[in-house]
XYZ file of C-alpha atoms in Angstrom:
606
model
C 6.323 35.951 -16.964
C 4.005 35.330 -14.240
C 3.808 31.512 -14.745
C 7.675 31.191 -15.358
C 8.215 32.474 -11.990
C 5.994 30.393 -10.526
C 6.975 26.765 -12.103
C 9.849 25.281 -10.616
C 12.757 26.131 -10.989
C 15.702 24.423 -9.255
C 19.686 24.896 -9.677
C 21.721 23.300 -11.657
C 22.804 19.980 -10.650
C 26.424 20.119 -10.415
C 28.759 17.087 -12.062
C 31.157 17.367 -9.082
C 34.721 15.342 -9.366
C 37.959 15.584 -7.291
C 37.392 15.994 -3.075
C 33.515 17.771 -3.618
C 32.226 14.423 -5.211
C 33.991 12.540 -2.622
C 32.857 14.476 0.389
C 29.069 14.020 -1.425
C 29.653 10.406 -1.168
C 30.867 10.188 2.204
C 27.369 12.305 2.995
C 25.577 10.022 1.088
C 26.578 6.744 2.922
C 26.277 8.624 6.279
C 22.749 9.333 5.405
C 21.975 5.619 4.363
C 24.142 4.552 7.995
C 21.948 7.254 9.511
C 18.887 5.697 8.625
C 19.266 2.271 9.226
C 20.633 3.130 12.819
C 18.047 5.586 13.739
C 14.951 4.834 12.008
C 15.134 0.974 11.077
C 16.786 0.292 14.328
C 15.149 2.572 16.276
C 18.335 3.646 17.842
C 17.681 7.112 18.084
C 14.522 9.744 19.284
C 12.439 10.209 16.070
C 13.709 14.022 16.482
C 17.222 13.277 16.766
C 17.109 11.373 14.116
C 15.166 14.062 11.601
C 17.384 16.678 12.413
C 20.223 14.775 11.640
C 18.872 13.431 8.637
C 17.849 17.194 7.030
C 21.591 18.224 8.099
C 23.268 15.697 5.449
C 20.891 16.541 3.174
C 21.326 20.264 3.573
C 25.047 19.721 3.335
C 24.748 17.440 -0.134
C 22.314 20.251 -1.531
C 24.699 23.463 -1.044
C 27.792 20.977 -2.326
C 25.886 19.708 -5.412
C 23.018 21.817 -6.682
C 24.171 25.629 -7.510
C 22.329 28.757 -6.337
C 21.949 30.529 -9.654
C 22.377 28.863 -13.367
C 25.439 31.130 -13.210
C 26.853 28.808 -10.687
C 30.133 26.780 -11.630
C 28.523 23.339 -12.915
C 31.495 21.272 -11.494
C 32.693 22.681 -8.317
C 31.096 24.574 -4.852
C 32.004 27.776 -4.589
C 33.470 29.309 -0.841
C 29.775 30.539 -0.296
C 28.580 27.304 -1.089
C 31.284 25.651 0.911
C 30.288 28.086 4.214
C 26.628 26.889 3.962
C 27.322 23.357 4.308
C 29.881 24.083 7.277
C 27.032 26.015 8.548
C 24.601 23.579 8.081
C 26.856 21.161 9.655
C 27.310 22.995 12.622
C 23.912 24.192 13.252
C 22.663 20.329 12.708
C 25.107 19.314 15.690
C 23.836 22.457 17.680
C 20.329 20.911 17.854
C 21.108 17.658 17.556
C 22.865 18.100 20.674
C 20.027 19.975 22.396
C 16.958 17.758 20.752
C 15.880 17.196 24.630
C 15.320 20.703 25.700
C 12.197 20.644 23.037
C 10.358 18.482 24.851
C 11.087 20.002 28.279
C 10.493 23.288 27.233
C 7.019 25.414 27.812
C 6.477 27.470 24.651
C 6.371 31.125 25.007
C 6.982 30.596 28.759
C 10.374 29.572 28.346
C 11.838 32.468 27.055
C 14.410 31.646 23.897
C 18.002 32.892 24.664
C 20.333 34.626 21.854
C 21.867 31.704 21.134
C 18.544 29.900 20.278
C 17.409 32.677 18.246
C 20.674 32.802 16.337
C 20.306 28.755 15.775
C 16.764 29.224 15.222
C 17.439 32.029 12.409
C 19.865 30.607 10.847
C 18.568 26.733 10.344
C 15.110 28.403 9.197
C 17.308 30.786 7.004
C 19.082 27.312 5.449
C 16.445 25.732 4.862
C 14.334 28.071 2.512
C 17.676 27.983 0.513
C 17.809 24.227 0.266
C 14.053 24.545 -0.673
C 14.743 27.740 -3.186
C 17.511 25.415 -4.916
C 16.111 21.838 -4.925
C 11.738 22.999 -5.767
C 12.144 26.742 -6.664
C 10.932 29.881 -5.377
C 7.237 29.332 -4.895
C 7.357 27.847 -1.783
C 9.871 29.822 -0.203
C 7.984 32.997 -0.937
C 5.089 31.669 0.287
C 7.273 30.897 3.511
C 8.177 34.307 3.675
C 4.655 35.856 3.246
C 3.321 33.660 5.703
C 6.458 34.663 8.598
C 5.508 37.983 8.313
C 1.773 37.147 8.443
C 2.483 35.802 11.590
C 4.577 38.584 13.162
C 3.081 41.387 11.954
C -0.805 40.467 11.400
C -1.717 42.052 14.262
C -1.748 44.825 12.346
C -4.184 43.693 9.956
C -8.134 44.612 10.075
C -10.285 41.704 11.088
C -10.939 38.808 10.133
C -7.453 38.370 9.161
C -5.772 39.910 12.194
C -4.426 37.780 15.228
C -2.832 38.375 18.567
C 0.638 39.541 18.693
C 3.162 37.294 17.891
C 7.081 38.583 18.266
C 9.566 37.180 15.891
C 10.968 35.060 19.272
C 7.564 33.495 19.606
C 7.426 32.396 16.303
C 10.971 30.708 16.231
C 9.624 29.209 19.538
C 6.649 27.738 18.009
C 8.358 26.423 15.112
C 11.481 25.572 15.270
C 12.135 24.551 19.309
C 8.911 22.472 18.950
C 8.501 18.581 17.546
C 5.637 20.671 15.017
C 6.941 22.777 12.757
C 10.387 22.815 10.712
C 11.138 19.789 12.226
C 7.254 18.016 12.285
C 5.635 15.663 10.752
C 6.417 16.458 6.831
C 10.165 15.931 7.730
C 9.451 13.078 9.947
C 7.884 11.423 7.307
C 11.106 11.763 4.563
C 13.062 10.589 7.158
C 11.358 7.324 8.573
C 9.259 6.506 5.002
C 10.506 8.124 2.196
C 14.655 7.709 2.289
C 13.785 4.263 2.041
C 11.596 3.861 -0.497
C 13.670 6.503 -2.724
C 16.544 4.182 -2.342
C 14.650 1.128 -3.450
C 13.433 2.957 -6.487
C 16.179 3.627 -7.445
C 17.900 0.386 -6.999
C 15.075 -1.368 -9.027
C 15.429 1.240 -11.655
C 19.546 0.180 -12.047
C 18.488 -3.216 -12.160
C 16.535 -2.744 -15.418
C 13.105 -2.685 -13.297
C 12.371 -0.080 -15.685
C 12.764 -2.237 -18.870
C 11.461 -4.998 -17.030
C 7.518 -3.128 -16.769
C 8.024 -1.846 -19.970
C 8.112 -5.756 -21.661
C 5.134 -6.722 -18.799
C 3.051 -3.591 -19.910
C 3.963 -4.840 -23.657
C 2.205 -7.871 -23.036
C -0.414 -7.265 -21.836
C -1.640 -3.726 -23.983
C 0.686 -3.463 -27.104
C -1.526 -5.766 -29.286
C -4.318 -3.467 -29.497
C -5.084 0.005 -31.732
C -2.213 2.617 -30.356
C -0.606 -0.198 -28.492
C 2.548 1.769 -27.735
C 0.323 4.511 -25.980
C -1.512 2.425 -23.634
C 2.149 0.363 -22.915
C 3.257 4.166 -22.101
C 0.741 4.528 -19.302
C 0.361 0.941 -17.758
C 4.774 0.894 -17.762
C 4.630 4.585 -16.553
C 1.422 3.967 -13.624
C 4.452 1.255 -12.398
C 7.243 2.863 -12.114
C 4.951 5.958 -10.836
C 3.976 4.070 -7.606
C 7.735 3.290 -6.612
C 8.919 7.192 -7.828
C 6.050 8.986 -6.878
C 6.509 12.328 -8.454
C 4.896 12.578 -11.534
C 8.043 15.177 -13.335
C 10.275 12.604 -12.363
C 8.724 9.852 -14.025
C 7.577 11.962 -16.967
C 11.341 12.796 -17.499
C 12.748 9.083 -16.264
C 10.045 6.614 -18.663
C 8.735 9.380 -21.080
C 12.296 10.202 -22.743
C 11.963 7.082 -24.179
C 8.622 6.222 -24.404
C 7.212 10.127 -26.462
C 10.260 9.989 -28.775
C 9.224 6.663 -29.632
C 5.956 7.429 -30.317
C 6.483 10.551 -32.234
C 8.450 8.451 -34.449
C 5.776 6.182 -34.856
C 3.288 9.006 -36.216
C 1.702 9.631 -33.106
C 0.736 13.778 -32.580
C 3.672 14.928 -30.285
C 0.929 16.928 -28.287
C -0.713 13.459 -27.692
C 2.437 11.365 -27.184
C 3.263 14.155 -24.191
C -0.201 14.087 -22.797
C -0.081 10.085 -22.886
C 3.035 9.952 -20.485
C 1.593 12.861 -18.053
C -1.466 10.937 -17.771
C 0.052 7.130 -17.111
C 3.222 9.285 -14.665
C 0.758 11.810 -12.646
C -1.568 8.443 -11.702
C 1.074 6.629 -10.509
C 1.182 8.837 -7.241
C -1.970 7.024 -6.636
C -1.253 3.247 -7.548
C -0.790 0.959 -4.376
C 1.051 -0.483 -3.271
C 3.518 2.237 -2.758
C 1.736 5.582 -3.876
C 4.342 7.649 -3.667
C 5.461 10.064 -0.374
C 1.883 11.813 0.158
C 0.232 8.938 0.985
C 2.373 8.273 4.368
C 1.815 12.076 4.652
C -1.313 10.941 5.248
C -0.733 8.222 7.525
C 1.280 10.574 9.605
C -1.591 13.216 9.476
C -4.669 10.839 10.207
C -3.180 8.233 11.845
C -5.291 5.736 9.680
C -2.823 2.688 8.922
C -0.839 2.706 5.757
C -2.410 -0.986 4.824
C -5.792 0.668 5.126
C -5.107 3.705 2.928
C -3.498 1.247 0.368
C -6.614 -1.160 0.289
C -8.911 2.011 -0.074
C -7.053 3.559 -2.819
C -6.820 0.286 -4.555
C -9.881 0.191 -7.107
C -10.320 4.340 -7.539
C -6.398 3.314 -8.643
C -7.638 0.641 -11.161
C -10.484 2.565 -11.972
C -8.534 5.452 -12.911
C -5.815 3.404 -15.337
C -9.262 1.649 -16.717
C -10.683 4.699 -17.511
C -7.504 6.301 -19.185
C -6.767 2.924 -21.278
C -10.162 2.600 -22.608
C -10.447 6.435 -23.600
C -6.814 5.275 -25.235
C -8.561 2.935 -27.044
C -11.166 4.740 -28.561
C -8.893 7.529 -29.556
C -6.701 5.024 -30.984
C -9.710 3.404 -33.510
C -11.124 7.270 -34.417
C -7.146 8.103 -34.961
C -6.407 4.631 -36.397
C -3.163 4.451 -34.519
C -0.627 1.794 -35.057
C -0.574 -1.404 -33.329
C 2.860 -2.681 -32.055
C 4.259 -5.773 -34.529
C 4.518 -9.274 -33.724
C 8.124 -8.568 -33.803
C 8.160 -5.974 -31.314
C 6.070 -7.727 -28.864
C 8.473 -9.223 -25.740
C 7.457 -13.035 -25.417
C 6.244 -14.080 -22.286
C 8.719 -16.654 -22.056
C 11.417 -14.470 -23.193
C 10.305 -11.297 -20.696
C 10.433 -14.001 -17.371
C 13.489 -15.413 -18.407
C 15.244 -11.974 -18.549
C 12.874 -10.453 -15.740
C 11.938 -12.862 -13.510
C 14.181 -12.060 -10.373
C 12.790 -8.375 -10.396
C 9.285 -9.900 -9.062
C 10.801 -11.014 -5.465
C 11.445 -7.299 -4.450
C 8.010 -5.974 -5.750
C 6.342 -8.939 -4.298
C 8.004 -8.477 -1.120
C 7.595 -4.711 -0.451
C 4.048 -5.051 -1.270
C 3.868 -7.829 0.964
C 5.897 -6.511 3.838
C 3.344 -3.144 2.896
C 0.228 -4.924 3.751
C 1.342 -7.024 6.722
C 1.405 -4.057 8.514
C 5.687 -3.782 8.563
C 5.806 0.073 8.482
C 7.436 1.512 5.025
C 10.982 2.054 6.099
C 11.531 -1.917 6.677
C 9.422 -2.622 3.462
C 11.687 -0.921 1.549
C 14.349 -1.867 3.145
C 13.554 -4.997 3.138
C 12.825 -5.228 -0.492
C 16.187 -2.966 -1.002
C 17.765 -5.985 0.498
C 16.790 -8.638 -1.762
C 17.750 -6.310 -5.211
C 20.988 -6.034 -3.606
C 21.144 -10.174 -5.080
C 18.969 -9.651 -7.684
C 20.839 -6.373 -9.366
C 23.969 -9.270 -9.430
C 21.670 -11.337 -11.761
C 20.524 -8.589 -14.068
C 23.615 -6.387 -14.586
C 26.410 -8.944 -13.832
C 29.393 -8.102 -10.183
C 31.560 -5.416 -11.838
C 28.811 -3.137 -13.340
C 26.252 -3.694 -10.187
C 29.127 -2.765 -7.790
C 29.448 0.590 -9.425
C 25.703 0.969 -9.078
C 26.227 0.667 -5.127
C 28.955 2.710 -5.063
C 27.010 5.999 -6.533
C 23.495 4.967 -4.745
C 23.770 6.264 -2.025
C 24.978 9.880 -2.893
C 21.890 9.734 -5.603
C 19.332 8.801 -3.283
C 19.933 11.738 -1.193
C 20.166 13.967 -4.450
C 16.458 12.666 -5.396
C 15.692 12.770 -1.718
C 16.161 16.227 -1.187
C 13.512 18.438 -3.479
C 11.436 15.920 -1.008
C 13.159 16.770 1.955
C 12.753 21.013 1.099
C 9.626 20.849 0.208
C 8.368 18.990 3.380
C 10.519 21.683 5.811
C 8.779 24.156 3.441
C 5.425 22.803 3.841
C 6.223 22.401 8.084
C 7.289 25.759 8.293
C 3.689 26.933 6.198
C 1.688 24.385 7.976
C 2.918 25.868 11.159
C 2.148 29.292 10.121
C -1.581 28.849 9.401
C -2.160 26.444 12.498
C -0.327 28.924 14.974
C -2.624 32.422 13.789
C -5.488 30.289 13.162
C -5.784 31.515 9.388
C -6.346 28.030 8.245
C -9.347 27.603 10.502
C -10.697 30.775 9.152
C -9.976 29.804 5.836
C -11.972 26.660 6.471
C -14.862 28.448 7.797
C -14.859 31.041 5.024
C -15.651 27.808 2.409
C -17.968 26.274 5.015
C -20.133 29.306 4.795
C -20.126 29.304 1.386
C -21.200 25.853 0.290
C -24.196 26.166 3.031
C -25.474 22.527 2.793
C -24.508 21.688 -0.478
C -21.713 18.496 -0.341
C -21.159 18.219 -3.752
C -20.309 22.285 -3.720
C -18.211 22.145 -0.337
C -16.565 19.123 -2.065
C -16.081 21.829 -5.471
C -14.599 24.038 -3.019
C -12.333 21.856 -2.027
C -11.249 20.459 -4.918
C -10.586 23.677 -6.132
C -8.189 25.157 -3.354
C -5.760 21.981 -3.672
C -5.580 22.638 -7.119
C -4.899 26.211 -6.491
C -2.830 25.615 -3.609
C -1.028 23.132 -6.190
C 0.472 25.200 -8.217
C 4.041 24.646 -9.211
C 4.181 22.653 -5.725
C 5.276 19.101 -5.128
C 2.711 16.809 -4.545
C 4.010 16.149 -0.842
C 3.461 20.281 -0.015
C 0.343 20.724 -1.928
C -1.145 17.695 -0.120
C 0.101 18.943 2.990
C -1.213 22.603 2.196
C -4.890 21.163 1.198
C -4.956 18.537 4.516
C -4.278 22.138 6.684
C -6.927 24.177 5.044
C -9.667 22.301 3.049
C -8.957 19.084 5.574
C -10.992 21.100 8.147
C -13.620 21.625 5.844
C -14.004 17.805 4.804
C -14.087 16.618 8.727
C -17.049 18.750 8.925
C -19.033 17.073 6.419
C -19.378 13.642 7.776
C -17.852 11.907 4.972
C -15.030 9.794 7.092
C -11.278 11.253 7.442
C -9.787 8.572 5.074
C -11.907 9.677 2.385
C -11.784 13.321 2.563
C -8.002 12.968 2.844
C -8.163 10.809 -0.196
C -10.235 13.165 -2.037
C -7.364 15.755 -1.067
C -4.628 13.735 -2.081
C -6.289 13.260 -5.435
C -6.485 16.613 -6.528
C -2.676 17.475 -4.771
C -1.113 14.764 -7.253
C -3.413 16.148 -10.506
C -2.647 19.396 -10.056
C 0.948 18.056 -11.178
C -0.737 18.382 -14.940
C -3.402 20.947 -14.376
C -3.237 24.027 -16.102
C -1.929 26.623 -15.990
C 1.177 25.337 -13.448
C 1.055 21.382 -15.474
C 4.981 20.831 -14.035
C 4.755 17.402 -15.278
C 3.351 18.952 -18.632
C 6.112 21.516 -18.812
C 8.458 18.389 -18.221
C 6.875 16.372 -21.151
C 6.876 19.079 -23.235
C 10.454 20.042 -23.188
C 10.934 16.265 -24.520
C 8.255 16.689 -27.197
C 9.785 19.852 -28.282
C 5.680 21.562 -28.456
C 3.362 24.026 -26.046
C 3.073 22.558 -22.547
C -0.394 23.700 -22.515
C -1.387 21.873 -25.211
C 0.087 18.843 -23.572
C -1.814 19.742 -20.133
C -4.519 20.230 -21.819
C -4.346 17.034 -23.982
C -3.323 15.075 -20.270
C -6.673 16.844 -18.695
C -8.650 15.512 -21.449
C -7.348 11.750 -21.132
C -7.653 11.822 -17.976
C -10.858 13.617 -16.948
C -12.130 10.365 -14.747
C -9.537 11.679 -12.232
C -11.360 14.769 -11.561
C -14.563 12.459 -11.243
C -13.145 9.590 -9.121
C -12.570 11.165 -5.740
C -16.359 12.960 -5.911
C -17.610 8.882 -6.500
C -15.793 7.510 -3.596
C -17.066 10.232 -1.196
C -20.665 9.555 -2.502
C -20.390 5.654 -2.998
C -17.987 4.612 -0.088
C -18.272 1.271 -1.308
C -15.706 1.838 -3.745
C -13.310 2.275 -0.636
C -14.174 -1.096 0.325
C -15.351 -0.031 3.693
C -18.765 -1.084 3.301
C -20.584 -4.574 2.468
C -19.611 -6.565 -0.761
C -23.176 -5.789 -2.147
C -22.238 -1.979 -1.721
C -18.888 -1.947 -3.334
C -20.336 -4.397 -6.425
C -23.170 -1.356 -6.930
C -20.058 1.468 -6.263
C -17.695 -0.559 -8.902
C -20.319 -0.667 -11.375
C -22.184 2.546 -11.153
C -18.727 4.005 -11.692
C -17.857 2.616 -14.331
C -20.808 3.827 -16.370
C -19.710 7.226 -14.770
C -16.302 7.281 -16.301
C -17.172 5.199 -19.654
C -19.868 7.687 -20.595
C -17.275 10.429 -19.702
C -14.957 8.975 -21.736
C -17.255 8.922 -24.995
C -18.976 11.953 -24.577
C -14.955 13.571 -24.664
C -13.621 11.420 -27.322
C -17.166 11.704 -29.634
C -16.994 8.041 -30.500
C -18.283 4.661 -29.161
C -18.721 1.951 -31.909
C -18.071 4.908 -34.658
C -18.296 8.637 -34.120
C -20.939 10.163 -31.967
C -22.874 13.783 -32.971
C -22.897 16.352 -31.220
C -26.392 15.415 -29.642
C -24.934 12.429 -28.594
C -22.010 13.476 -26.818
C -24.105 16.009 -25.505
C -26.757 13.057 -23.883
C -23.218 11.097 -22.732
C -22.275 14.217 -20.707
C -26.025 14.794 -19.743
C -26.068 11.612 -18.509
C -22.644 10.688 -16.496
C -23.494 14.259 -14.794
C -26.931 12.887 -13.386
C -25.708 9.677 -12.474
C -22.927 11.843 -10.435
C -26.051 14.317 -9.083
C -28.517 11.319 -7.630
C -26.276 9.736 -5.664
């Protein structure tokens, strides 16, 4: 019961028709208008412009996504129709009054009953956009945390604070550029609006189809060649989605029934998709919304977080396909037929115009263009590439329902990053997350690799049932203090956080991208979590090697990253056969045993 509650559990997606869809559309193009002028044009104050933004999406979530799974599935009801009018009006209230935030003096300026009303009621809205696009885990923990901060004066130390009225607290997070309105927000607005859109273009222009034939290529020739085609054409489209349920749902409905029906275990068909779609958060050149989190946060460049998270990336994929491979010889697992395999000749000639946009985002990426013209850049050129691949009447349609989809996808992102401003705000302004911080610092003493244990730990904890963007953000607040303290660099301790934030997408007991695979597998989601864990156990290992060998960032010498690179490898290979018990045939116990043994003290003397 427990672990229901605590999964995710959105409303039901409404098929709206009649005035409702139309309206949604109308909201939809605003947004993408809104955007362009604000943010790619730089027309507007970054604040202006995020407020705006979260009002059309708050007025497309109460329109289109029902409160309960009573809800009517095709039209709003008047409740849901007095939200949106709410939300509309209480977007134009601050919209109008963005200024005053940066004139004010918090908790000098005293908030009138207007601004507490305002300030009530968009807070209010905004846990039920969150409650109905991620579930209720985050919202209660928004709750728990608001009265944490106005009444835990009451609480015996170390967890007590100064007082902090319920005015105060609307003052420091709401009438402030932190808070609701901060950096999480700031970040869906400017980076990932875009970059939703684009993904979503390329995956109407057959993009999707298009990595599966590449991924065909290149892996289906082998022992369990449709598995290891699963996670290369899954770590693709992972990079431009970023959310590992999403992709799970989008590339495995096609890709587990498919290997179910090729005798594949459905238990390993699910874990094989959670695997390839929960790594793709961490493929450059895109790496889904939690890496410009993390720009935002650090202020380290987006190029330089790509190039850094480049070979842990391939490292990762490495490790998973050759663990792939060696399950596929002890399983004997089919290889894909000569007549199945796409032809190189045959793939370009279908595919070819879907390379421009990928090479130009990733391009536009690492020049240093920030993400918003990347992907609208690239969004650009698949506007005359979508003509080539689905032919004028069907691509037009396409365009025409975009842009009310993109802000449909865009939204769990857009709730969970108020969510996670609201929460981040809560533990900076009672300094709980600096006593949280010093709580693990005085337990790991002088230990790194048990301060890093620590670490790794709360994210995953602090993971649970969350999207990647809020558990990130939720990690960075508390264990983030703990890393700077260790003298390991910012833009690997971040990295090291952003790690575990995407895994704990398929760690048990809260797997979400598990629970996703499994409902198309039709078995136990924890046998598919626990199936995913085991394929990909190298991702729990990675982010301790790149703290201890910071070579493999490529921040050091070529020398050091040659002796990072390798040493890793023999890392995650000997992981790989001490869990799969077979090399060149099957390995005793003792064996497996010295594999572990070994792969733990390479880990130990560095």
């Amino acid at each position: 019961m427990i672990l229901e509650f605590l999964l995710p559990q959105p409303g039901p997606q409404r098929q709206l028709r009649n005035f409702p869809a139309v309206v949604v559309h109308l909201m939809g193009w605003a947004t993408v208008a809104w955007v362009v002028h604000a943010v790619l044009m730089a027309r507007s104050d970054p604040l202006v412009a995020t407020i705006v933004f979260f009002t059309l999406i708050m007025v497309v979530v109460f329109l289109s996504v029902g409160a309960t799974s009573r809800s009517d599935p095709d039209q709003p009801s008047a409740l849901d129709w007095s939200l949106a009018t709410s939300s509309l009006l209480v977007g134009l209230y601050f919209a109008g009054t963005a200024d005053s935030f940066i004139y004010r003096i918090n908790l000098l300026d005293p908030l009138s009953r207007i601004e507490v009303l305002a300030g009530s009621l968009v807070v209010g809205l905004a846990l039920e956009v969150t409650r109905r696009t991620v579930g209720p885990v985050l919202v209660l923990l928004c709750l728990v945390l608001i009265l944490y901060n106005v009444f835990g004066h009451h609480l015996a130390p170390p967890f007590n604070h100064g007082v902090i009225s319920y005015s105060d607290w609307l003052d420091l997070t709401v009438f402030t550029t932190d808070g609701l309105f901060g950096a999480p927000l700031r970040v869906a607005t400017s980076y990932v609006f875009a970059l939703i859109f684009f993904g979503l273009l390329f995956s109407r222009a057959r993009g999707g189809e298009f990595f599966c034939d590449l991924a065909a290529m290149v892996a289906g020739r082998g022992k369990g060649g449709l598995a290891k085609v699963s996670v290369i054409a899954s770590g693709l489209f992972g990079t431009v989605s970023g959310s590992p349920t999403s992709d799970v749902v989008t590339t495995g409905s096609i890709t587990i029934p498919e290997m179910m029906r090729r005798g594949y275990p459905a238990r390993l068909a699910g874990a094989v998709e959670v695997a390839g779609s929960t790594g793709g958060g961490l493929l450059p050149p895109v790496m889904g919304s939690a890496a410009f989190l993390m720009a935002e946060i650090t202020g380290i460049s987006y190029v330089e977080i790509v190039v850094a998270a480049a070979v842990p990336a391939l490292l990762y994929y490495g490790a998973v396909y050759f663990q792939l491979h060696l399950r596929a010889i002890k399983l004997d697992l089919p290889r894909l037929s000569p007549d199945e395999l796409p032809g190189l000749v045959g793939t370009l000639r279908r595919g070819w115009p879907l390379l421009f946009p990928m090479l130009a985002i990733t391009w536009l990426l690492l020049s240093g263009y920030t993400p918003a013209l990347a992907g609208a850049g690239a969004s650009v050129i698949l506007l005359l590439v979508g003509i080539r691949m689905v032919g004028w009447s069907s691509w037009l349609r396409v365009l025409a329902e975009i842009p009310g989809e993109a802000v449909r996808r865009a939204a769990p992102v857009a709730g969970a990053c108020a969510a996670a401003g609201l929460i981040v705000g809560g533990l900076t302004i009672t300094g709980l997350a600096a006593k949280l911080s010093g709580m693990v610092l005085q337990f790991h003493g002088d230990s790194l690799l048990i301060a890093l244990a620590a670490s790794a730990v709360i994210t995953l904890l602090l993971g649970m049932g969350m999207p990647v963007p809020s558990a990130y953000l939720l990690a960075a607040a508390v264990a983030g203090p703990v890393l700077a303290q260790l003298a390991i660099g910012e833009l690997a301790g971040h990295l090291f956080l952003l790690y575990f934030a995407v895994m704990s997408a398929m760690t048990p007991p809260i797997a979400v991208a598990a629970f996703a695979a499994a409902s198309i597998a039709g078995v136990r989601p924890f046998g598919i979590a626990g199936g995913a864990v085991r394929l990909a156990i190298s991702a729990y290992v990675i982010p301790f090697l790149f703290v201890l060998l910071p070579g493999l960032l490529l921040r050091t010498t070529l020398q050091d990253s040659l002796v990072a690179v390798t040493i890793s490898l023999c890392v995650v290979g000997l992981l790989a056969m001490a869990v799969e018990g077979y090399a060149a045939k099957p390995l005793l116990r003792w064996q497996q045993a010295c594999c572990f043994i070994a792969a733990g003290l390479l880990l130990l003397v560095l």
